[in-house]
């Protein structure tokens, strides 16, 4: 059997940054010396090609145009390679993984994002192991098909479904969490794939690379004392099409009638409002559970169930980009498109 062909796309981020001697801040450099940093690459037994996606960015500069370009780059090389690894800054990696999962429809090859908390060139870097393992997993086949056929994040021994993750920690190596979906694999002395959790399509369909997103989406986090005039300003923004509302616990919000009026007017004006929980550690929105949540359901706010905020924002941008009618977006938001939320029967 020939070696698997893996394309590694470097987009920027700590993993390939170096210290600017003048400003003493980390900035991205072009990734041509990666092979020197990673002599063990040859042991993987894959044909690995590295490509920069220019301009390299700190992932704080990620946006829908960047996601569309990245999806297009993967689409353009899709037939030439068996798998893809994307090196990306950790700050917004969960957004990019979620966005890619929506933009790449019918994916049947691995797209694995990884990065690091410390740059590759430093002694304690986590980058080396993250890259090597991500590439090894992307090259993994079973019964002549890739084991992974979806967008994932590999970080510190965990392989996660990308659209289920969020960045949980700014300094620990174990930086990502997937509170509402099990790991796809755990990497210890052996790589243990959890096949029951991994998306697996029997029939391979042609990849569709979507190239439209609409960023008329706002994210509003509730907090005690939030002033209704702030909300009014946001919900009346010209062109606004959708709002992700981060509520308390199982989807609860203040019972203040003014607050209810603003939300109702927005829903009546066709704005799609999706209720997600602020609880990062897990759980789901159940708007019928408390009166405060039920009021939101009565107004016409949609439950985001166990969606992460990252998946909710990018799913809306994706759907708004495909559908002109907000009523269609409302309907599609309530189904799981790429395994991003758990629909209980
Ligand atoms: N600021 C960096 C970025 O997200 C941090 C990192 O890579 O971990 O690009």
mmCIF file of C-alpha atoms and ligand atoms in Angstrom:
data_model
loop_
_atom_site.group_PDB
_atom_site.id
_atom_site.type_symbol
_atom_site.label_atom_id
_atom_site.label_comp_id
_atom_site.label_asym_id
_atom_site.label_seq_id
_atom_site.Cartn_x
_atom_site.Cartn_y
_atom_site.Cartn_z
ATOM 1 C CA UNK A 1 0.000 0.000 0.000
ATOM 2 C CA UNK A 2 1.272 3.485 -0.873
ATOM 3 C CA UNK A 3 1.834 6.008 1.881
ATOM 4 C CA UNK A 4 -1.192 8.150 2.697
ATOM 5 C CA UNK A 5 -0.894 11.696 1.395
ATOM 6 C CA UNK A 6 -1.505 14.386 3.988
ATOM 7 C CA UNK A 7 -1.664 18.115 3.359
ATOM 8 C CA UNK A 8 -0.709 20.245 6.370
ATOM 9 C CA UNK A 9 -1.974 23.808 6.045
ATOM 10 C CA UNK A 10 -0.372 26.377 8.326
ATOM 11 C CA UNK A 11 -2.576 29.404 8.966
ATOM 12 C CA UNK A 12 -0.678 31.070 11.828
ATOM 13 C CA UNK A 13 -0.925 30.873 15.609
ATOM 14 C CA UNK A 14 1.478 30.223 18.464
ATOM 15 C CA UNK A 15 2.674 26.918 17.067
ATOM 16 C CA UNK A 16 4.711 28.708 14.394
ATOM 17 C CA UNK A 17 5.344 32.018 16.104
ATOM 18 C CA UNK A 18 8.633 33.539 17.117
ATOM 19 C CA UNK A 19 9.626 36.375 19.390
ATOM 20 C CA UNK A 20 9.952 39.753 17.697
ATOM 21 C CA UNK A 21 13.168 41.120 19.268
ATOM 22 C CA UNK A 22 11.960 44.697 18.959
ATOM 23 C CA UNK A 23 8.458 44.454 20.385
ATOM 24 C CA UNK A 24 8.976 41.319 22.543
ATOM 25 C CA UNK A 25 5.655 39.960 21.351
ATOM 26 C CA UNK A 26 4.956 36.706 19.502
ATOM 27 C CA UNK A 27 4.272 37.039 15.787
ATOM 28 C CA UNK A 28 3.803 34.419 13.041
ATOM 29 C CA UNK A 29 6.681 33.418 10.787
ATOM 30 C CA UNK A 30 6.594 31.457 7.558
ATOM 31 C CA UNK A 31 6.704 27.801 8.311
ATOM 32 C CA UNK A 32 9.506 26.577 6.100
ATOM 33 C CA UNK A 33 11.696 25.127 8.845
ATOM 34 C CA UNK A 34 9.087 22.753 10.268
ATOM 35 C CA UNK A 35 10.890 19.636 9.094
ATOM 36 C CA UNK A 36 13.956 20.648 11.112
ATOM 37 C CA UNK A 37 11.787 21.028 14.204
ATOM 38 C CA UNK A 38 10.106 17.672 13.640
ATOM 39 C CA UNK A 39 12.628 15.012 12.606
ATOM 40 C CA UNK A 40 10.161 12.296 13.689
ATOM 41 C CA UNK A 41 7.777 13.189 10.847
ATOM 42 C CA UNK A 42 9.445 10.529 8.714
ATOM 43 C CA UNK A 43 8.414 7.811 11.174
ATOM 44 C CA UNK A 44 4.706 8.385 10.476
ATOM 45 C CA UNK A 45 5.010 6.735 7.071
ATOM 46 C CA UNK A 46 2.903 9.323 5.252
ATOM 47 C CA UNK A 47 3.738 11.651 2.368
ATOM 48 C CA UNK A 48 3.390 15.027 4.031
ATOM 49 C CA UNK A 49 3.158 18.318 2.199
ATOM 50 C CA UNK A 50 3.246 21.639 4.063
ATOM 51 C CA UNK A 51 1.565 24.697 2.703
ATOM 52 C CA UNK A 52 1.140 28.156 4.232
ATOM 53 C CA UNK A 53 -2.175 29.929 3.917
ATOM 54 C CA UNK A 54 -1.021 33.492 3.467
ATOM 55 C CA UNK A 55 -1.178 35.952 5.041
ATOM 56 C CA UNK A 56 -0.452 34.111 8.282
ATOM 57 C CA UNK A 57 -2.637 35.429 11.060
ATOM 58 C CA UNK A 58 -3.021 35.400 14.791
ATOM 59 C CA UNK A 59 -6.318 33.556 15.067
ATOM 60 C CA UNK A 60 -7.877 36.599 16.722
ATOM 61 C CA UNK A 61 -8.122 37.864 13.127
ATOM 62 C CA UNK A 62 -10.152 34.881 11.911
ATOM 63 C CA UNK A 63 -13.438 35.766 10.207
ATOM 64 C CA UNK A 64 -15.972 34.282 7.750
ATOM 65 C CA UNK A 65 -13.844 35.261 4.725
ATOM 66 C CA UNK A 66 -10.928 33.358 6.232
ATOM 67 C CA UNK A 67 -13.127 30.284 6.812
ATOM 68 C CA UNK A 68 -14.394 30.395 3.244
ATOM 69 C CA UNK A 69 -10.817 30.659 1.892
ATOM 70 C CA UNK A 70 -9.672 27.768 4.079
ATOM 71 C CA UNK A 71 -12.607 25.580 3.014
ATOM 72 C CA UNK A 72 -11.865 26.448 -0.629
ATOM 73 C CA UNK A 73 -8.200 25.499 -0.177
ATOM 74 C CA UNK A 74 -9.189 22.105 1.234
ATOM 75 C CA UNK A 75 -11.754 21.672 -1.543
ATOM 76 C CA UNK A 76 -9.192 22.537 -4.186
ATOM 77 C CA UNK A 77 -6.798 19.799 -2.975
ATOM 78 C CA UNK A 78 -9.471 17.323 -1.872
ATOM 79 C CA UNK A 79 -8.886 14.702 -4.546
ATOM 80 C CA UNK A 80 -5.074 14.849 -4.304
ATOM 81 C CA UNK A 81 -4.820 14.079 -0.575
ATOM 82 C CA UNK A 82 -6.099 11.446 1.836
ATOM 83 C CA UNK A 83 -6.318 13.808 4.786
ATOM 84 C CA UNK A 84 -5.816 17.383 5.946
ATOM 85 C CA UNK A 85 -4.254 18.890 9.062
ATOM 86 C CA UNK A 86 -4.790 22.583 9.746
ATOM 87 C CA UNK A 87 -2.351 24.353 12.067
ATOM 88 C CA UNK A 88 -4.271 27.195 13.663
ATOM 89 C CA UNK A 89 -4.095 29.508 16.655
ATOM 90 C CA UNK A 90 -5.937 28.168 19.650
ATOM 91 C CA UNK A 91 -7.892 31.342 20.470
ATOM 92 C CA UNK A 92 -10.562 30.859 17.814
ATOM 93 C CA UNK A 93 -9.824 27.294 16.724
ATOM 94 C CA UNK A 94 -13.217 26.080 17.954
ATOM 95 C CA UNK A 95 -14.969 28.690 15.761
ATOM 96 C CA UNK A 96 -12.925 27.687 12.712
ATOM 97 C CA UNK A 97 -13.525 23.971 13.304
ATOM 98 C CA UNK A 98 -17.271 24.624 13.643
ATOM 99 C CA UNK A 99 -17.387 26.843 10.548
ATOM 100 C CA UNK A 100 -15.444 24.305 8.440
ATOM 101 C CA UNK A 101 -17.775 21.523 9.529
ATOM 102 C CA UNK A 102 -20.699 23.461 8.020
ATOM 103 C CA UNK A 103 -18.888 24.698 4.919
ATOM 104 C CA UNK A 104 -17.594 21.223 3.965
ATOM 105 C CA UNK A 105 -20.709 19.181 3.255
ATOM 106 C CA UNK A 106 -20.407 15.407 2.649
ATOM 107 C CA UNK A 107 -16.852 15.364 3.979
ATOM 108 C CA UNK A 108 -15.445 11.840 3.774
ATOM 109 C CA UNK A 109 -11.803 12.566 4.625
ATOM 110 C CA UNK A 110 -10.220 13.804 7.849
ATOM 111 C CA UNK A 111 -9.765 17.526 8.479
ATOM 112 C CA UNK A 112 -7.937 17.845 11.792
ATOM 113 C CA UNK A 113 -7.140 21.191 13.381
ATOM 114 C CA UNK A 114 -4.384 21.506 15.909
ATOM 115 C CA UNK A 115 -2.076 24.113 17.404
ATOM 116 C CA UNK A 116 -0.190 24.621 20.618
ATOM 117 C CA UNK A 117 0.064 26.655 23.767
ATOM 118 C CA UNK A 118 3.833 27.099 23.346
ATOM 119 C CA UNK A 119 5.694 27.749 20.066
ATOM 120 C CA UNK A 120 7.365 24.786 18.350
ATOM 121 C CA UNK A 121 10.849 26.088 18.918
ATOM 122 C CA UNK A 122 10.703 26.135 22.733
ATOM 123 C CA UNK A 123 11.795 23.242 24.893
ATOM 124 C CA UNK A 124 8.485 22.431 26.617
ATOM 125 C CA UNK A 125 6.350 22.914 23.531
ATOM 126 C CA UNK A 126 3.173 20.896 23.209
ATOM 127 C CA UNK A 127 3.244 21.629 19.463
ATOM 128 C CA UNK A 128 5.447 18.713 18.440
ATOM 129 C CA UNK A 129 3.184 16.037 19.877
ATOM 130 C CA UNK A 130 0.047 17.782 18.709
ATOM 131 C CA UNK A 131 1.241 17.974 15.090
ATOM 132 C CA UNK A 132 2.687 14.453 14.987
ATOM 133 C CA UNK A 133 -0.436 12.884 16.451
ATOM 134 C CA UNK A 134 -2.801 14.938 14.299
ATOM 135 C CA UNK A 135 -0.953 13.830 11.145
ATOM 136 C CA UNK A 136 -0.813 10.206 12.301
ATOM 137 C CA UNK A 137 -4.565 10.213 12.978
ATOM 138 C CA UNK A 138 -5.300 11.857 9.620
ATOM 139 C CA UNK A 139 -3.351 9.032 7.945
ATOM 140 C CA UNK A 140 -5.231 6.289 9.806
ATOM 141 C CA UNK A 141 -7.328 3.944 7.632
ATOM 142 C CA UNK A 142 -9.615 1.028 8.420
ATOM 143 C CA UNK A 143 -11.141 -1.295 5.786
ATOM 144 C CA UNK A 144 -9.606 0.917 3.120
ATOM 145 C CA UNK A 145 -11.429 4.035 4.317
ATOM 146 C CA UNK A 146 -10.233 6.906 6.500
ATOM 147 C CA UNK A 147 -11.116 6.337 10.144
ATOM 148 C CA UNK A 148 -11.980 10.030 10.511
ATOM 149 C CA UNK A 149 -14.357 11.586 8.001
ATOM 150 C CA UNK A 150 -15.221 14.836 9.729
ATOM 151 C CA UNK A 151 -13.719 18.076 11.065
ATOM 152 C CA UNK A 152 -11.933 17.502 14.380
ATOM 153 C CA UNK A 153 -9.672 19.216 16.856
ATOM 154 C CA UNK A 154 -6.719 17.244 18.151
ATOM 155 C CA UNK A 155 -5.236 18.683 21.321
ATOM 156 C CA UNK A 156 -3.241 17.198 24.193
ATOM 157 C CA UNK A 157 -4.165 13.525 23.719
ATOM 158 C CA UNK A 158 -7.813 14.189 22.808
ATOM 159 C CA UNK A 159 -9.486 13.940 19.436
ATOM 160 C CA UNK A 160 -12.727 15.908 19.522
ATOM 161 C CA UNK A 161 -15.536 16.555 17.076
ATOM 162 C CA UNK A 162 -14.622 20.130 16.128
ATOM 163 C CA UNK A 163 -18.081 21.655 16.314
ATOM 164 C CA UNK A 164 -18.504 20.401 19.890
ATOM 165 C CA UNK A 165 -15.445 22.143 21.326
ATOM 166 C CA UNK A 166 -14.521 25.369 23.044
ATOM 167 C CA UNK A 167 -11.231 26.760 24.327
ATOM 168 C CA UNK A 168 -11.317 26.270 28.049
ATOM 169 C CA UNK A 169 -7.894 27.288 29.277
ATOM 170 C CA UNK A 170 -5.358 29.928 28.265
ATOM 171 C CA UNK A 171 -2.321 28.314 29.839
ATOM 172 C CA UNK A 172 -2.812 24.589 30.519
ATOM 173 C CA UNK A 173 -1.787 22.213 27.744
ATOM 174 C CA UNK A 174 -5.200 20.591 28.029
ATOM 175 C CA UNK A 175 -6.820 23.651 26.470
ATOM 176 C CA UNK A 176 -9.974 22.310 24.785
ATOM 177 C CA UNK A 177 -13.142 20.730 26.073
ATOM 178 C CA UNK A 178 -16.078 18.994 24.453
ATOM 179 C CA UNK A 179 -18.613 18.994 27.284
ATOM 180 C CA UNK A 180 -21.577 17.507 25.451
ATOM 181 C CA UNK A 181 -19.990 14.959 23.145
ATOM 182 C CA UNK A 182 -17.584 12.116 23.854
ATOM 183 C CA UNK A 183 -14.029 12.110 22.519
ATOM 184 C CA UNK A 184 -13.552 10.475 19.136
ATOM 185 C CA UNK A 185 -10.191 9.121 20.267
ATOM 186 C CA UNK A 186 -7.875 9.139 23.268
ATOM 187 C CA UNK A 187 -4.161 9.067 22.666
ATOM 188 C CA UNK A 188 -2.055 7.474 25.367
ATOM 189 C CA UNK A 189 0.459 4.678 24.852
ATOM 190 C CA UNK A 190 -1.962 3.518 22.174
ATOM 191 C CA UNK A 191 -4.477 5.412 20.048
ATOM 192 C CA UNK A 192 -7.943 4.310 21.100
ATOM 193 C CA UNK A 193 -10.602 5.281 18.587
ATOM 194 C CA UNK A 194 -14.161 5.350 19.903
ATOM 195 C CA UNK A 195 -15.833 4.177 16.730
ATOM 196 C CA UNK A 196 -19.381 4.559 18.026
ATOM 197 C CA UNK A 197 -18.824 8.319 18.366
ATOM 198 C CA UNK A 198 -17.166 8.842 14.991
ATOM 199 C CA UNK A 199 -19.197 9.967 12.004
ATOM 200 C CA UNK A 200 -19.128 7.226 9.411
ATOM 201 C CA UNK A 201 -20.947 7.482 6.110
ATOM 202 C CA UNK A 202 -21.312 4.207 4.201
ATOM 203 C CA UNK A 203 -22.002 5.925 0.886
ATOM 204 C CA UNK A 204 -19.424 8.508 -0.147
ATOM 205 C CA UNK A 205 -21.116 11.512 -1.713
ATOM 206 C CA UNK A 206 -19.327 14.269 -3.648
ATOM 207 C CA UNK A 207 -17.911 16.998 -1.421
ATOM 208 C CA UNK A 208 -19.770 20.310 -1.541
ATOM 209 C CA UNK A 209 -17.664 23.300 -0.561
ATOM 210 C CA UNK A 210 -19.933 26.153 0.419
ATOM 211 C CA UNK A 211 -18.648 29.640 -0.234
ATOM 212 C CA UNK A 212 -21.179 31.900 1.433
ATOM 213 C CA UNK A 213 -21.665 33.031 5.002
ATOM 214 C CA UNK A 214 -23.618 36.000 6.309
ATOM 215 C CA UNK A 215 -22.220 37.733 9.378
ATOM 216 C CA UNK A 216 -25.379 39.620 10.356
ATOM 217 C CA UNK A 217 -25.366 37.644 13.577
ATOM 218 C CA UNK A 218 -24.995 39.091 17.093
ATOM 219 C CA UNK A 219 -24.003 37.304 20.285
ATOM 220 C CA UNK A 220 -25.641 38.585 23.462
ATOM 221 C CA UNK A 221 -24.628 37.295 26.876
ATOM 222 C CA UNK A 222 -27.097 37.981 29.675
ATOM 223 C CA UNK A 223 -25.920 39.163 33.070
ATOM 224 C CA UNK A 224 -27.847 40.379 36.083
ATOM 225 C CA UNK A 225 -28.493 44.094 35.674
ATOM 226 C CA UNK A 226 -28.216 44.137 31.869
ATOM 227 C CA UNK A 227 -29.804 47.394 30.751
ATOM 228 C CA UNK A 228 -32.717 47.051 28.378
ATOM 229 C CA UNK A 229 -31.589 50.037 26.292
ATOM 230 C CA UNK A 230 -28.385 48.145 25.467
ATOM 231 C CA UNK A 231 -30.472 45.222 24.280
ATOM 232 C CA UNK A 232 -32.795 47.498 22.367
ATOM 233 C CA UNK A 233 -29.816 48.970 20.496
ATOM 234 C CA UNK A 234 -28.491 45.549 19.534
ATOM 235 C CA UNK A 235 -31.837 44.036 18.543
ATOM 236 C CA UNK A 236 -32.684 47.093 16.421
ATOM 237 C CA UNK A 237 -29.378 47.058 14.504
ATOM 238 C CA UNK A 238 -30.190 47.572 10.806
ATOM 239 C CA UNK A 239 -29.594 44.388 8.817
ATOM 240 C CA UNK A 240 -29.482 42.129 11.869
ATOM 241 C CA UNK A 241 -30.806 38.656 10.939
ATOM 242 C CA UNK A 242 -29.997 36.457 13.923
ATOM 243 C CA UNK A 243 -28.934 36.545 17.566
ATOM 244 C CA UNK A 244 -27.338 33.907 19.753
ATOM 245 C CA UNK A 245 -28.652 34.610 23.247
ATOM 246 C CA UNK A 246 -26.474 33.170 26.016
ATOM 247 C CA UNK A 247 -28.872 32.596 28.880
ATOM 248 C CA UNK A 248 -28.580 31.124 32.364
ATOM 249 C CA UNK A 249 -28.618 27.420 33.246
ATOM 250 C CA UNK A 250 -31.164 25.444 31.242
ATOM 251 C CA UNK A 251 -32.079 28.510 29.181
ATOM 252 C CA UNK A 252 -33.483 31.030 31.647
ATOM 253 C CA UNK A 253 -33.680 34.817 31.373
ATOM 254 C CA UNK A 254 -35.028 37.774 33.377
ATOM 255 C CA UNK A 255 -38.822 38.028 33.582
ATOM 256 C CA UNK A 256 -38.703 41.829 33.229
ATOM 257 C CA UNK A 257 -41.580 42.669 30.789
ATOM 258 C CA UNK A 258 -39.423 45.246 28.997
ATOM 259 C CA UNK A 259 -36.909 42.537 28.193
ATOM 260 C CA UNK A 260 -39.704 40.261 26.910
ATOM 261 C CA UNK A 261 -41.076 43.075 24.742
ATOM 262 C CA UNK A 262 -37.713 43.694 23.054
ATOM 263 C CA UNK A 263 -37.261 40.013 22.283
ATOM 264 C CA UNK A 264 -40.817 39.622 21.027
ATOM 265 C CA UNK A 265 -40.519 42.620 18.722
ATOM 266 C CA UNK A 266 -37.315 41.167 17.311
ATOM 267 C CA UNK A 267 -38.874 37.737 16.708
ATOM 268 C CA UNK A 268 -41.928 39.365 15.124
ATOM 269 C CA UNK A 269 -39.582 41.311 12.844
ATOM 270 C CA UNK A 270 -38.182 37.961 11.640
ATOM 271 C CA UNK A 271 -34.918 37.917 13.604
ATOM 272 C CA UNK A 272 -33.903 34.358 14.470
ATOM 273 C CA UNK A 273 -33.013 34.143 18.172
ATOM 274 C CA UNK A 274 -31.270 31.005 19.400
ATOM 275 C CA UNK A 275 -31.054 30.253 23.104
ATOM 276 C CA UNK A 276 -27.789 28.646 24.286
ATOM 277 C CA UNK A 277 -26.601 28.179 27.830
ATOM 278 C CA UNK A 278 -23.760 30.097 29.470
ATOM 279 C CA UNK A 279 -22.791 26.918 31.345
ATOM 280 C CA UNK A 280 -19.572 25.862 29.673
ATOM 281 C CA UNK A 281 -19.180 22.564 31.472
ATOM 282 C CA UNK A 282 -22.180 20.889 29.873
ATOM 283 C CA UNK A 283 -25.955 20.560 29.865
ATOM 284 C CA UNK A 284 -28.619 21.715 27.475
ATOM 285 C CA UNK A 285 -31.317 24.314 27.060
ATOM 286 C CA UNK A 286 -34.754 23.067 28.125
ATOM 287 C CA UNK A 287 -37.023 26.058 27.885
ATOM 288 C CA UNK A 288 -40.033 24.251 29.354
ATOM 289 C CA UNK A 289 -38.299 23.557 32.641
ATOM 290 C CA UNK A 290 -38.716 26.904 34.441
ATOM 291 C CA UNK A 291 -41.284 29.610 33.856
ATOM 292 C CA UNK A 292 -38.482 32.046 32.986
ATOM 293 C CA UNK A 293 -37.369 29.785 30.158
ATOM 294 C CA UNK A 294 -40.880 28.947 29.002
ATOM 295 C CA UNK A 295 -41.563 32.642 28.431
ATOM 296 C CA UNK A 296 -38.733 32.687 25.893
ATOM 297 C CA UNK A 297 -40.181 29.676 24.072
ATOM 298 C CA UNK A 298 -43.615 31.344 24.013
ATOM 299 C CA UNK A 299 -42.097 34.428 22.367
ATOM 300 C CA UNK A 300 -40.722 32.223 19.562
ATOM 301 C CA UNK A 301 -37.104 31.872 20.606
ATOM 302 C CA UNK A 302 -35.489 28.662 19.358
ATOM 303 C CA UNK A 303 -33.699 26.258 21.676
ATOM 304 C CA UNK A 304 -30.044 25.727 20.843
ATOM 305 C CA UNK A 305 -30.210 22.481 22.883
ATOM 306 C CA UNK A 306 -26.580 21.562 23.643
ATOM 307 C CA UNK A 307 -24.928 23.696 20.956
ATOM 308 C CA UNK A 308 -21.753 25.483 21.937
ATOM 309 C CA UNK A 309 -21.784 29.229 21.358
ATOM 310 C CA UNK A 310 -19.083 28.712 18.714
ATOM 311 C CA UNK A 311 -21.232 26.233 16.795
ATOM 312 C CA UNK A 312 -24.370 28.362 17.172
ATOM 313 C CA UNK A 313 -22.721 31.513 15.775
ATOM 314 C CA UNK A 314 -21.066 29.748 12.822
ATOM 315 C CA UNK A 315 -24.118 27.601 12.039
ATOM 316 C CA UNK A 316 -26.220 30.753 11.808
ATOM 317 C CA UNK A 317 -23.648 32.485 9.595
ATOM 318 C CA UNK A 318 -23.590 29.413 7.358
ATOM 319 C CA UNK A 319 -27.381 29.052 7.142
ATOM 320 C CA UNK A 320 -27.945 32.773 6.579
ATOM 321 C CA UNK A 321 -25.414 32.568 3.755
ATOM 322 C CA UNK A 322 -27.386 29.772 2.060
ATOM 323 C CA UNK A 323 -30.966 30.858 2.761
ATOM 324 C CA UNK A 324 -32.564 34.224 2.067
ATOM 325 C CA UNK A 325 -35.689 33.552 4.075
ATOM 326 C CA UNK A 326 -35.201 33.699 7.860
ATOM 327 C CA UNK A 327 -38.114 31.274 8.307
ATOM 328 C CA UNK A 328 -36.020 28.621 6.524
ATOM 329 C CA UNK A 329 -33.046 29.451 8.755
ATOM 330 C CA UNK A 330 -35.262 28.974 11.828
ATOM 331 C CA UNK A 331 -36.301 25.548 10.616
ATOM 332 C CA UNK A 332 -32.787 24.378 9.669
ATOM 333 C CA UNK A 333 -31.335 25.652 12.955
ATOM 334 C CA UNK A 334 -33.444 23.104 14.799
ATOM 335 C CA UNK A 335 -31.914 20.098 13.073
ATOM 336 C CA UNK A 336 -28.410 18.729 13.461
ATOM 337 C CA UNK A 337 -26.471 19.340 10.236
ATOM 338 C CA UNK A 338 -23.031 17.897 11.095
ATOM 339 C CA UNK A 339 -23.457 16.251 14.478
ATOM 340 C CA UNK A 340 -23.150 19.614 16.246
ATOM 341 C CA UNK A 341 -26.085 19.077 18.588
ATOM 342 C CA UNK A 342 -27.906 16.225 20.280
ATOM 343 C CA UNK A 343 -31.530 15.807 19.238
ATOM 344 C CA UNK A 344 -33.265 13.663 21.808
ATOM 345 C CA UNK A 345 -36.154 11.581 20.525
HETATM 346 N N1 LIG B 1 -3.093 34.261 19.873
HETATM 347 C C1 LIG B 1 -2.743 32.949 19.365
HETATM 348 C C2 LIG B 1 -3.706 32.590 18.251
HETATM 349 O O1 LIG B 1 -4.787 32.158 18.523
HETATM 350 C C3 LIG B 1 -2.784 31.960 20.469
HETATM 351 C C4 LIG B 1 -2.498 30.548 20.049
HETATM 352 O O2 LIG B 1 -2.149 30.206 18.958
HETATM 353 O O3 LIG B 1 -2.616 29.676 20.903
HETATM 354 O O4 LIG B 1 -3.376 32.750 17.122
#
